[in-house]
């Protein structure tokens, strides 16, 4: 039998390893370059405002006074609203699809939810502005303002005029946008929980509710948290839909009815008009802050998951 | 009645015991107490496919009953009827009667949660829940009993001792259950199951995923548990059945071919099929 020469194979093997390694390295390099670019291009603003940029809420292109606080506040609050709505809803839908509904129902509903994720964000923005906001202003906001506006402390969140657009509208639209991600990933996590684990929980005499919240959810908690952070990441950076409905005001207001702005919406709105270098650099610095925020949130998520694993020994 | 040749007619059951509805007259040749579980004419279906045909068997209280047979013969399927765990799957159906202390478990009067407390189950693979060792054992206690924290601690220790695990884990009760070794995990599952004071313990090949030393420990454990519980164990391992069980049922193609004292099955089986299986000619 004729032996094959093996040298070319070894050469290819070496090249293959090289290709995989360099592909992975490119990702790191791009990350680093972005960080450097953003820092470099915001140097004027960093020099002028220093740390004060983070704590000032004035945003005045006429006098060139820039502070990121209003945008950061808007980003954080709209994202929080979105998470408060979408996380429990996503988990509940996923549990229904996996544990309770008929397989046919869960297939149809599951597909519909995945379709939601495929809708471009501009569509959400247009729908939010032209359909949701007027409806919200006519029916929901008056209800909230009338019923909750007078309660001490909480009431502050629900004061103001029913304009339709504003912080709460942005949060709700965002929650709709991240819901499919959270649901789809959480559903996959629940499907991966081994049947025998669920069976042994049912076998102890648990109800479906007890099985899901004491065992299934805990078993897949790592994946569920991962799903929430995917949603969080998307909500933080979401631009178009938020720009349409948040109202784009650089004022910090306690009321969720009032217009606000997020980092992403500020960038989308104002890049076109930023003629002065200092204006441009302030916007770049906003971008840098957004990048760092997402970065640190991911790190926090990792630490959190690590701690959970230590205390419960999660399965997935 | 499928089990057959060795059985007499129902008429030979002592009259005072007939009302307990034991399925098999055979049972009373060995024991004078009513059966803990009595299965009569049990059929089982996966969708259209019939997996069990007319199973009759009586499970003696405080004894170990082993179920043996080749892969796919319906051993596990049979066991999974006793606590109605199969009902989690919508395409699975059981027909016939399963009496627990004379009461049909399919009756509408039965509370399924209470049934599953009374009939605990141990699975092929250890299934510790994602929580601490202590929480694992306390899991069922909290579901079924309104008891204080200190009482829970006492019960947890008691269950772990009975499962012969206490000495190994007493210093790591707050560690995750999944951090234990495979054999320890399986004993943890036993502790979890017996903590709620069940009456019957179903074991579905409990040692098939663990090493020989751990297997030995589980077997010793089973022997000590039968004083308090009625045990039904499905096993692939015929030596295991011979070692630990009092009664053995041989399943083949969804039917109970032979059911008798373990000693009789392994020394002098009445059916040719049984003999072929235990001598390793098939399966």
Coordinates of C-alpha atoms in Angstrom, one line a residue:
Chain A
X1 CA 0.0 0.0 0.0
X2 CA 1.3 3.4 -0.9
X3 CA 1.9 5.6 2.1
X4 CA 0.6 9.2 2.1
X5 CA 3.1 12.0 2.7
X6 CA 2.1 13.5 6.0
X7 CA 4.1 16.8 5.9
X8 CA 1.4 18.8 4.1
X9 CA -1.2 17.7 6.6
X10 CA 1.0 19.0 9.5
X11 CA 1.5 22.2 7.7
X12 CA -2.2 22.7 7.2
X13 CA -2.7 21.9 10.9
X14 CA -0.3 24.6 11.9
X15 CA -2.0 27.1 9.6
X16 CA -5.4 26.1 10.9
X17 CA -4.4 26.8 14.4
X18 CA -2.9 30.1 13.3
X19 CA -6.1 31.1 11.6
X20 CA -8.4 30.3 14.6
X21 CA -6.1 32.1 17.0
X22 CA -5.8 35.2 14.8
X23 CA -9.6 35.3 14.3
X24 CA -10.1 35.4 18.0
X25 CA -7.4 38.0 18.4
X26 CA -9.1 40.3 15.9
X27 CA -12.0 40.7 18.3
X28 CA -9.8 41.7 21.1
X29 CA -7.9 44.2 18.9
X30 CA -11.2 45.8 17.6
X31 CA -12.4 46.2 21.2
X32 CA -9.1 47.8 22.2
X33 CA -9.1 50.1 19.1
X34 CA -12.6 51.3 19.7
X35 CA -11.7 52.1 23.3
X36 CA -8.6 54.0 22.2
X37 CA -10.4 55.8 19.4
X38 CA -13.2 56.9 21.6
X39 CA -10.9 58.1 24.3
X40 CA -8.7 60.0 21.8
X41 CA -11.6 61.6 20.1
X42 CA -13.1 62.8 23.3
X43 CA -9.9 64.3 24.7
X44 CA -11.0 67.9 24.4
X45 CA -14.1 67.2 26.5
X46 CA -12.1 65.0 29.0
X47 CA -9.6 67.8 29.4
X48 CA -12.1 70.5 29.8
X49 CA -14.7 68.9 32.1
X50 CA -12.8 66.1 33.7
X51 CA -14.8 64.0 36.1
X52 CA -17.3 66.8 36.3
X53 CA -18.6 65.5 33.0
X54 CA -20.1 62.5 34.8
X55 CA -21.9 64.6 37.5
X56 CA -23.1 67.6 35.6
X57 CA -26.6 67.6 34.0
X58 CA -26.2 70.8 32.0
X59 CA -26.1 70.2 28.3
X60 CA -25.9 73.4 26.4
X61 CA -24.4 73.5 22.9
X62 CA -24.8 77.3 22.8
X63 CA -22.4 77.9 25.8
X64 CA -20.5 74.7 25.3
X65 CA -21.4 73.4 28.7
X66 CA -21.7 69.6 28.6
X67 CA -22.5 67.1 31.2
X68 CA -23.5 63.4 30.8
X69 CA -25.6 63.0 33.9
X70 CA -29.0 63.5 32.2
X71 CA -28.2 61.0 29.5
X72 CA -26.7 58.5 31.9
X73 CA -29.8 58.9 34.1
X74 CA -32.1 58.4 31.1
X75 CA -30.2 55.3 29.9
X76 CA -30.2 53.7 33.4
X77 CA -33.8 54.4 34.2
X78 CA -35.3 53.5 30.8
X79 CA -33.3 50.2 31.0
X80 CA -34.4 49.5 34.5
X81 CA -38.1 50.0 33.5
X82 CA -37.5 47.7 30.6
X83 CA -36.0 45.0 32.8
X84 CA -38.6 45.3 35.5
X85 CA -41.2 44.6 32.9
X86 CA -39.5 42.2 30.6
X87 CA -37.5 39.9 33.0
X88 CA -40.5 38.5 35.0
X89 CA -42.6 38.4 31.9
X90 CA -40.0 36.6 29.8
X91 CA -39.4 34.0 32.5
X92 CA -43.1 33.4 33.0
X93 CA -43.7 33.0 29.3
X94 CA -40.8 30.6 29.0
X95 CA -42.1 28.6 31.9
X96 CA -45.5 28.4 30.4
X97 CA -44.1 27.3 27.0
X98 CA -41.9 24.6 28.5
X99 CA -43.8 23.3 31.5
X100 CA -47.5 24.0 31.1
X101 CA -48.7 24.6 27.6
X102 CA -49.6 22.0 25.0
X103 CA -46.6 21.3 22.7
X104 CA -48.5 22.7 19.7
X105 CA -49.4 25.9 21.5
X106 CA -45.8 26.3 22.7
X107 CA -44.5 25.9 19.2
X108 CA -46.7 28.5 17.7
X109 CA -46.3 31.0 20.6
X110 CA -42.5 30.3 20.6
X111 CA -42.2 31.1 16.9
X112 CA -44.3 34.3 17.3
X113 CA -42.0 35.4 20.1
X114 CA -38.9 34.8 18.0
X115 CA -40.5 36.8 15.2
X116 CA -40.8 39.7 17.6
X117 CA -37.1 39.7 17.9
X118 CA -36.7 40.0 14.1
X119 CA -38.7 43.2 13.8
X120 CA -36.2 46.1 13.1
X121 CA -35.9 48.6 15.9
X122 CA -37.0 51.5 13.6
X123 CA -40.4 49.8 13.3
X124 CA -40.7 49.6 17.1
X125 CA -39.8 53.3 17.2
X126 CA -42.4 54.3 14.6
X127 CA -45.1 52.1 16.2
X128 CA -44.2 53.6 19.5
X129 CA -44.5 57.2 18.3
X130 CA -47.5 56.9 16.1
X131 CA -49.6 54.2 17.7
X132 CA -48.4 53.5 21.2
X133 CA -47.7 57.1 22.4
X134 CA -51.1 58.5 21.5
X135 CA -52.9 55.5 23.1
X136 CA -50.7 55.8 26.1
X137 CA -51.4 59.6 26.4
X138 CA -55.2 59.1 26.0
X139 CA -55.8 56.2 28.3
X140 CA -52.9 54.9 30.4
X141 CA -51.2 58.1 31.5
X142 CA -54.3 59.9 32.7
X143 CA -55.1 56.8 34.7
X144 CA -51.6 56.6 36.3
X145 CA -51.5 60.4 37.0
X146 CA -55.0 60.5 38.6
X147 CA -54.6 57.3 40.6
X148 CA -50.9 57.4 41.7
X149 CA -50.0 61.0 41.3
X150 CA -51.1 62.0 44.8
X151 CA -49.5 59.1 46.7
X152 CA -46.5 60.4 48.7
X153 CA -43.0 59.4 47.3
X154 CA -44.3 57.1 44.6
X155 CA -46.6 59.9 43.3
X156 CA -43.5 61.8 42.2
X157 CA -43.0 59.2 39.5
X158 CA -46.5 59.8 38.0
X159 CA -46.8 63.6 37.8
X160 CA -46.9 65.8 34.8
X161 CA -48.7 66.1 31.6
X162 CA -49.9 63.0 29.6
X163 CA -47.8 63.6 26.5
X164 CA -47.4 60.0 25.4
X165 CA -43.7 60.2 24.9
X166 CA -41.3 60.2 27.8
X167 CA -39.3 58.0 30.0
X168 CA -42.0 55.4 30.8
X169 CA -43.0 55.0 27.1
X170 CA -39.3 54.5 26.2
X171 CA -39.0 51.9 29.0
X172 CA -42.1 50.0 27.8
X173 CA -41.1 50.0 24.2
X174 CA -37.7 48.8 25.3
X175 CA -39.2 46.0 27.3
X176 CA -41.1 44.8 24.3
X177 CA -37.9 44.8 22.3
X178 CA -35.9 42.7 24.8
X179 CA -38.8 40.4 25.8
X180 CA -38.2 38.0 22.9
X181 CA -34.5 37.6 23.7
X182 CA -35.1 37.0 27.3
X183 CA -38.0 34.6 26.6
X184 CA -36.2 32.6 23.9
X185 CA -32.9 32.2 25.8
X186 CA -34.8 31.4 29.0
X187 CA -36.9 28.8 27.2
X188 CA -33.9 27.1 25.8
X189 CA -32.4 27.0 29.3
X190 CA -35.5 25.4 30.8
X191 CA -35.6 22.9 28.0
X192 CA -32.1 21.8 28.9
X193 CA -32.9 21.1 32.5
X194 CA -32.9 17.3 32.5
X195 CA -36.3 15.7 32.7
X196 CA -35.2 13.5 35.5
X197 CA -34.4 16.5 37.8
X198 CA -37.9 17.8 37.2
X199 CA -39.3 14.3 37.7
X200 CA -37.6 13.9 41.0
X201 CA -39.0 17.2 42.2
X202 CA -42.5 16.2 41.1
X203 CA -41.8 12.9 42.7
X204 CA -41.4 14.6 46.0
X205 CA -45.0 15.8 45.8
X206 CA -44.3 19.3 44.4
X207 CA -46.8 21.3 42.4
X208 CA -45.7 22.7 39.0
X209 CA -45.2 26.1 40.6
X210 CA -42.9 24.6 43.3
X211 CA -41.0 22.6 40.8
X212 CA -40.4 25.6 38.5
X213 CA -39.4 28.2 41.1
X214 CA -37.5 25.9 43.5
X215 CA -35.8 23.6 41.0
X216 CA -36.1 24.4 37.3
X217 CA -35.4 28.1 37.7
X218 CA -32.5 27.5 40.1
X219 CA -31.1 24.8 37.9
X220 CA -31.0 27.1 35.0
X221 CA -30.3 30.3 36.9
X222 CA -27.0 30.9 35.1
X223 CA -28.6 30.8 31.7
X224 CA -31.5 32.9 32.9
X225 CA -29.1 35.6 34.2
X226 CA -27.3 35.4 30.9
X227 CA -30.5 36.0 29.1
X228 CA -31.3 39.0 31.3
X229 CA -27.9 40.5 30.5
X230 CA -28.4 40.0 26.8
X231 CA -31.6 42.0 27.3
X232 CA -29.9 44.5 29.4
X233 CA -27.1 45.0 26.9
X234 CA -29.6 45.5 24.1
X235 CA -31.7 47.9 26.2
X236 CA -28.7 50.0 27.1
X237 CA -27.5 50.6 23.6
X238 CA -30.9 50.6 21.8
X239 CA -31.0 53.8 19.8
X240 CA -33.7 54.2 17.1
X241 CA -36.8 53.1 19.1
X242 CA -35.8 55.1 22.1
X243 CA -35.0 58.2 20.2
X244 CA -38.5 58.2 18.8
X245 CA -40.3 58.0 22.1
X246 CA -38.1 59.2 24.9
X247 CA -38.7 62.9 24.1
X248 CA -35.1 64.0 24.0
X249 CA -34.9 66.4 26.8
X250 CA -31.7 66.9 28.8
X251 CA -33.6 67.6 32.0
X252 CA -33.6 65.2 34.9
X253 CA -37.1 64.8 36.2
X254 CA -38.4 62.5 38.9
X255 CA -41.6 61.9 36.9
X256 CA -41.6 59.0 34.5
X257 CA -44.1 60.9 32.4
X258 CA -41.6 63.5 31.5
X259 CA -39.5 63.5 28.4
X260 CA -35.8 62.5 28.9
X261 CA -32.9 61.4 26.9
X262 CA -30.6 58.4 26.8
X263 CA -26.9 58.3 25.8
X264 CA -27.8 56.5 22.5
X265 CA -30.7 58.9 21.7
X266 CA -28.5 61.9 22.4
X267 CA -25.8 60.5 20.0
X268 CA -28.4 59.8 17.3
X269 CA -30.0 63.2 17.6
X270 CA -27.0 65.4 17.9
X271 CA -24.1 64.1 15.8
X272 CA -25.5 65.8 12.8
X273 CA -25.5 69.2 14.3
X274 CA -22.2 68.9 16.2
X275 CA -20.0 71.4 14.3
X276 CA -17.7 72.5 17.1
X277 CA -14.9 70.2 18.1
X278 CA -15.8 70.4 21.8
X279 CA -19.4 69.4 21.0
X280 CA -18.2 66.5 19.0
X281 CA -15.8 65.4 21.7
X282 CA -18.5 65.6 24.3
X283 CA -20.6 63.2 22.2
X284 CA -17.7 60.9 21.8
X285 CA -17.2 60.9 25.5
X286 CA -20.8 59.9 25.9
X287 CA -20.1 57.0 23.6
X288 CA -17.1 56.0 25.7
X289 CA -19.2 56.1 28.8
X290 CA -21.8 53.8 27.2
X291 CA -19.0 51.4 26.2
X292 CA -17.6 51.3 29.7
X293 CA -21.0 50.8 31.2
X294 CA -21.7 47.8 29.1
X295 CA -18.2 46.5 29.8
X296 CA -18.5 46.7 33.6
X297 CA -22.0 45.3 33.6
X298 CA -20.7 42.2 31.8
X299 CA -18.0 41.9 34.4
X300 CA -20.4 42.2 37.2
X301 CA -22.6 39.5 35.6
X302 CA -19.6 37.2 35.5
X303 CA -18.8 37.7 39.1
X304 CA -22.4 37.2 40.1
X305 CA -22.8 34.0 38.2
X306 CA -19.5 32.7 39.7
X307 CA -20.8 33.4 43.2
X308 CA -24.1 31.7 42.5
X309 CA -22.3 28.6 41.3
X310 CA -20.3 28.4 44.5
X311 CA -23.4 28.6 46.7
X312 CA -25.8 26.4 44.8
X313 CA -23.7 24.4 42.3
X314 CA -26.1 25.2 39.4
X315 CA -26.4 22.6 36.7
X316 CA -26.2 24.4 33.4
Chain B
X1 CA -54.1 -12.9 34.5
X2 CA -50.9 -13.1 32.8
X3 CA -48.7 -14.7 35.5
X4 CA -50.0 -18.0 35.4
X5 CA -49.0 -21.4 35.6
X6 CA -47.8 -21.4 39.1
X7 CA -50.9 -19.6 40.3
X8 CA -54.1 -21.0 41.6
X9 CA -57.4 -19.5 41.1
X10 CA -58.5 -16.5 43.1
X11 CA -60.7 -18.8 45.1
X12 CA -57.7 -20.1 47.1
X13 CA -57.2 -16.7 48.7
X14 CA -58.2 -17.0 52.4
X15 CA -61.6 -15.4 52.7
X16 CA -60.7 -12.8 55.3
X17 CA -58.0 -11.5 53.0
X18 CA -60.0 -11.4 49.8
X19 CA -61.4 -8.0 50.6
X20 CA -57.9 -6.6 50.5
X21 CA -58.0 -7.3 46.8
X22 CA -54.6 -8.9 46.5
X23 CA -54.2 -9.8 42.9
X24 CA -52.3 -12.9 43.2
X25 CA -53.1 -15.9 45.3
X26 CA -49.4 -16.7 45.3
X27 CA -48.9 -13.8 47.7
X28 CA -50.7 -15.5 50.5
X29 CA -48.6 -18.6 50.3
X30 CA -45.8 -16.6 51.6
X31 CA -47.2 -13.9 53.8
X32 CA -50.2 -13.4 55.9
X33 CA -50.4 -9.6 55.8
X34 CA -52.2 -7.7 53.1
X35 CA -50.0 -6.4 50.3
X36 CA -48.8 -2.8 50.5
X37 CA -49.3 -2.3 46.8
X38 CA -51.4 -4.5 44.6
X39 CA -51.5 -4.1 40.8
X40 CA -54.3 -5.6 38.9
X41 CA -54.6 -5.8 35.1
X42 CA -52.3 -2.9 34.5
X43 CA -51.9 -1.9 30.8
X44 CA -49.7 1.0 29.8
X45 CA -49.5 3.0 26.6
X46 CA -47.0 5.4 25.0
X47 CA -49.3 7.0 22.5
X48 CA -50.5 4.0 20.4
X49 CA -47.7 1.7 21.5
X50 CA -48.7 -0.6 24.4
X51 CA -45.7 -1.1 26.7
X52 CA -47.3 -3.1 29.6
X53 CA -49.8 -5.9 29.1
X54 CA -52.1 -7.0 31.9
X55 CA -49.5 -6.7 34.8
X56 CA -50.6 -8.3 38.1
X57 CA -48.3 -8.1 41.0
X58 CA -48.5 -7.8 44.8
X59 CA -45.9 -5.9 46.7
X60 CA -45.3 -7.1 50.2
X61 CA -44.9 -4.6 53.0
X62 CA -41.4 -4.1 54.5
X63 CA -39.8 -6.4 51.9
X64 CA -37.7 -5.6 48.9
X65 CA -39.3 -6.5 45.6
X66 CA -37.0 -6.6 42.6
X67 CA -38.1 -6.1 39.0
X68 CA -35.7 -7.6 36.5
X69 CA -35.8 -8.2 32.7
X70 CA -34.0 -7.2 29.5
X71 CA -33.8 -3.6 28.3
X72 CA -37.0 -2.2 27.1
X73 CA -39.2 -4.8 28.7
X74 CA -41.2 -2.3 30.7
X75 CA -39.5 -2.5 34.1
X76 CA -39.2 1.3 34.6
X77 CA -42.5 1.9 32.9
X78 CA -44.2 -0.3 35.5
X79 CA -42.5 1.4 38.4
X80 CA -43.4 4.8 37.1
X81 CA -47.1 4.0 37.5
X82 CA -46.9 3.6 41.3
X83 CA -46.5 7.3 41.9
X84 CA -48.2 8.4 38.7
X85 CA -45.1 10.3 37.6
X86 CA -45.8 9.2 34.0
X87 CA -48.7 11.6 34.0
X88 CA -46.3 14.4 33.5
X89 CA -46.2 13.3 29.8
X90 CA -49.4 13.9 28.0
X91 CA -49.1 10.9 25.6
X92 CA -48.7 8.3 28.3
X93 CA -51.7 6.4 29.6
X94 CA -52.3 3.7 32.2
X95 CA -55.3 1.4 32.5
X96 CA -56.1 -1.0 35.3
X97 CA -55.9 -0.8 39.0
X98 CA -53.1 0.0 41.4
X99 CA -54.1 -0.3 45.0
X100 CA -52.1 1.3 47.7
X101 CA -53.3 -0.1 51.1
X102 CA -56.4 -1.2 49.3
X103 CA -57.2 2.2 47.7
X104 CA -56.9 2.8 44.0
X105 CA -54.3 5.5 43.3
X106 CA -56.2 6.5 40.2
X107 CA -59.3 7.3 42.2
X108 CA -60.4 10.9 42.1
X109 CA -60.3 10.9 45.9
X110 CA -56.5 10.6 45.8
X111 CA -54.5 13.7 46.3
X112 CA -51.6 13.4 44.0
X113 CA -49.2 15.4 46.2
X114 CA -50.0 13.2 49.1
X115 CA -49.6 10.1 47.0
X116 CA -46.1 11.2 45.9
X117 CA -45.2 11.8 49.5
X118 CA -46.2 8.3 50.4
X119 CA -44.5 6.8 47.4
X120 CA -41.0 8.2 47.1
X121 CA -38.8 7.6 44.1
X122 CA -35.1 7.3 43.5
X123 CA -33.9 7.6 39.9
X124 CA -31.1 6.1 37.8
X125 CA -28.9 9.2 38.0
X126 CA -28.5 11.1 41.2
X127 CA -30.6 14.2 41.0
X128 CA -29.5 16.6 43.7
X129 CA -31.4 19.9 43.4
X130 CA -29.3 23.1 42.9
X131 CA -29.2 23.9 46.6
X132 CA -27.2 23.0 49.6
X133 CA -27.0 19.5 51.1
X134 CA -29.2 20.6 54.0
X135 CA -31.7 22.4 51.7
X136 CA -31.9 19.2 49.5
X137 CA -33.1 17.1 52.4
X138 CA -35.3 19.8 53.8
X139 CA -37.0 20.3 50.4
X140 CA -39.8 17.8 50.8
X141 CA -40.2 18.5 54.6
X142 CA -41.0 22.1 53.8
X143 CA -43.5 21.0 51.1
X144 CA -45.4 18.7 53.3
X145 CA -45.0 19.7 56.9
X146 CA -45.6 22.9 58.8
X147 CA -42.7 22.5 61.2
X148 CA -40.2 24.9 62.8
X149 CA -36.6 25.4 61.7
X150 CA -35.2 23.4 64.7
X151 CA -37.5 20.5 63.9
X152 CA -36.4 20.6 60.3
X153 CA -32.8 20.4 61.4
X154 CA -33.6 17.3 63.5
X155 CA -35.4 15.7 60.7
X156 CA -32.7 16.4 58.2
X157 CA -30.1 14.9 60.5
X158 CA -32.3 11.9 61.1
X159 CA -32.8 11.3 57.4
X160 CA -29.1 11.7 56.6
X161 CA -28.2 9.3 59.3
X162 CA -30.7 6.8 58.0
X163 CA -29.3 7.2 54.6
X164 CA -25.8 6.5 56.0
X165 CA -24.5 9.8 54.8
X166 CA -24.5 11.9 58.0
X167 CA -20.9 11.2 59.0
X168 CA -19.6 12.1 55.5
X169 CA -21.5 15.4 55.1
X170 CA -22.1 16.7 58.6
X171 CA -19.4 19.3 58.2
X172 CA -20.5 20.4 54.7
X173 CA -24.3 20.8 55.1
X174 CA -24.1 24.2 53.5
X175 CA -22.1 23.1 50.4
X176 CA -24.1 22.5 47.2
X177 CA -25.5 19.0 46.9
X178 CA -23.9 18.8 43.5
X179 CA -20.4 19.1 45.1
X180 CA -20.8 15.6 46.5
X181 CA -19.5 12.4 44.8
X182 CA -21.9 10.4 42.7
X183 CA -22.5 7.8 45.3
X184 CA -23.0 10.4 48.0
X185 CA -25.4 12.3 45.7
X186 CA -27.5 9.1 45.3
X187 CA -27.6 8.6 49.1
X188 CA -28.5 12.3 49.4
X189 CA -31.5 11.6 47.1
X190 CA -32.4 8.7 49.3
X191 CA -32.2 10.9 52.4
X192 CA -34.3 13.5 50.6
X193 CA -36.9 10.9 49.7
X194 CA -37.1 9.3 53.2
X195 CA -37.2 12.6 55.0
X196 CA -40.9 13.0 54.2
X197 CA -41.6 9.6 55.8
X198 CA -42.9 7.8 52.8
X199 CA -44.3 4.3 53.0
X200 CA -43.1 2.9 49.7
X201 CA -39.7 3.7 48.0
X202 CA -39.4 3.1 44.3
X203 CA -35.9 2.7 43.0
X204 CA -35.3 2.9 39.3
X205 CA -31.9 1.3 38.7
X206 CA -30.4 3.4 41.6
X207 CA -26.9 2.0 41.2
X208 CA -26.5 2.0 37.5
X209 CA -24.6 5.3 37.4
X210 CA -22.3 4.9 40.3
X211 CA -19.1 2.9 41.1
X212 CA -19.0 -0.6 42.8
X213 CA -18.0 0.7 46.2
X214 CA -20.8 3.2 46.3
X215 CA -23.2 0.5 44.9
X216 CA -22.3 -1.7 47.9
X217 CA -23.2 1.1 50.3
X218 CA -26.5 1.7 48.6
X219 CA -27.3 -2.0 48.8
X220 CA -26.5 -2.1 52.5
X221 CA -28.7 1.0 52.8
X222 CA -31.6 -0.7 51.1
X223 CA -31.3 -3.7 53.5
X224 CA -31.5 -1.4 56.5
X225 CA -34.4 0.7 55.0
X226 CA -36.7 -2.2 54.5
X227 CA -37.5 -2.3 58.2
X228 CA -39.3 0.9 57.8
X229 CA -40.2 1.1 54.1
X230 CA -41.6 -1.1 51.4
X231 CA -39.1 -1.1 48.6
X232 CA -39.5 -1.8 44.9
X233 CA -36.3 -1.8 42.9
X234 CA -35.8 -2.0 39.2
X235 CA -32.4 -3.4 38.4
X236 CA -30.4 -4.5 35.4
X237 CA -28.1 -6.4 37.6
X238 CA -29.3 -9.9 38.4
X239 CA -26.7 -10.4 41.1
X240 CA -28.0 -7.3 42.8
X241 CA -31.6 -8.6 42.7
X242 CA -30.5 -11.9 44.1
X243 CA -28.5 -10.2 46.9
X244 CA -31.0 -7.7 48.1
X245 CA -34.5 -8.7 47.3
X246 CA -37.1 -10.9 48.9
X247 CA -39.3 -11.2 45.9
X248 CA -38.5 -10.9 42.2
X249 CA -40.6 -10.3 39.2
X250 CA -39.3 -11.1 35.8
X251 CA -40.6 -8.9 33.0
X252 CA -40.4 -9.7 29.3
X253 CA -42.0 -7.6 26.5
X254 CA -44.3 -5.8 28.9
X255 CA -45.6 -8.9 30.6
X256 CA -44.8 -10.3 34.0
X257 CA -43.5 -13.7 33.0
X258 CA -42.8 -14.9 36.6
X259 CA -43.2 -13.5 40.0
X260 CA -42.0 -15.4 43.1
X261 CA -39.7 -15.5 46.0
X262 CA -36.3 -14.4 44.9
X263 CA -34.7 -17.6 46.0
X264 CA -37.1 -19.6 43.9
X265 CA -36.7 -17.4 40.8
X266 CA -32.9 -17.8 40.9
X267 CA -32.7 -21.4 41.8
X268 CA -35.7 -23.1 40.3
X269 CA -37.7 -20.8 38.0
X270 CA -41.0 -22.2 36.8
X271 CA -40.8 -20.6 33.4
X272 CA -38.3 -21.5 30.7
X273 CA -38.0 -17.8 29.7
X274 CA -37.0 -16.9 33.2
X275 CA -34.4 -19.6 33.3
X276 CA -32.9 -18.5 30.0
X277 CA -32.7 -14.9 31.2
X278 CA -31.1 -15.6 34.6
X279 CA -28.6 -18.0 33.1
X280 CA -27.6 -15.2 30.7
X281 CA -28.8 -16.9 27.5
X282 CA -30.4 -13.6 26.4
X283 CA -30.9 -10.1 27.6

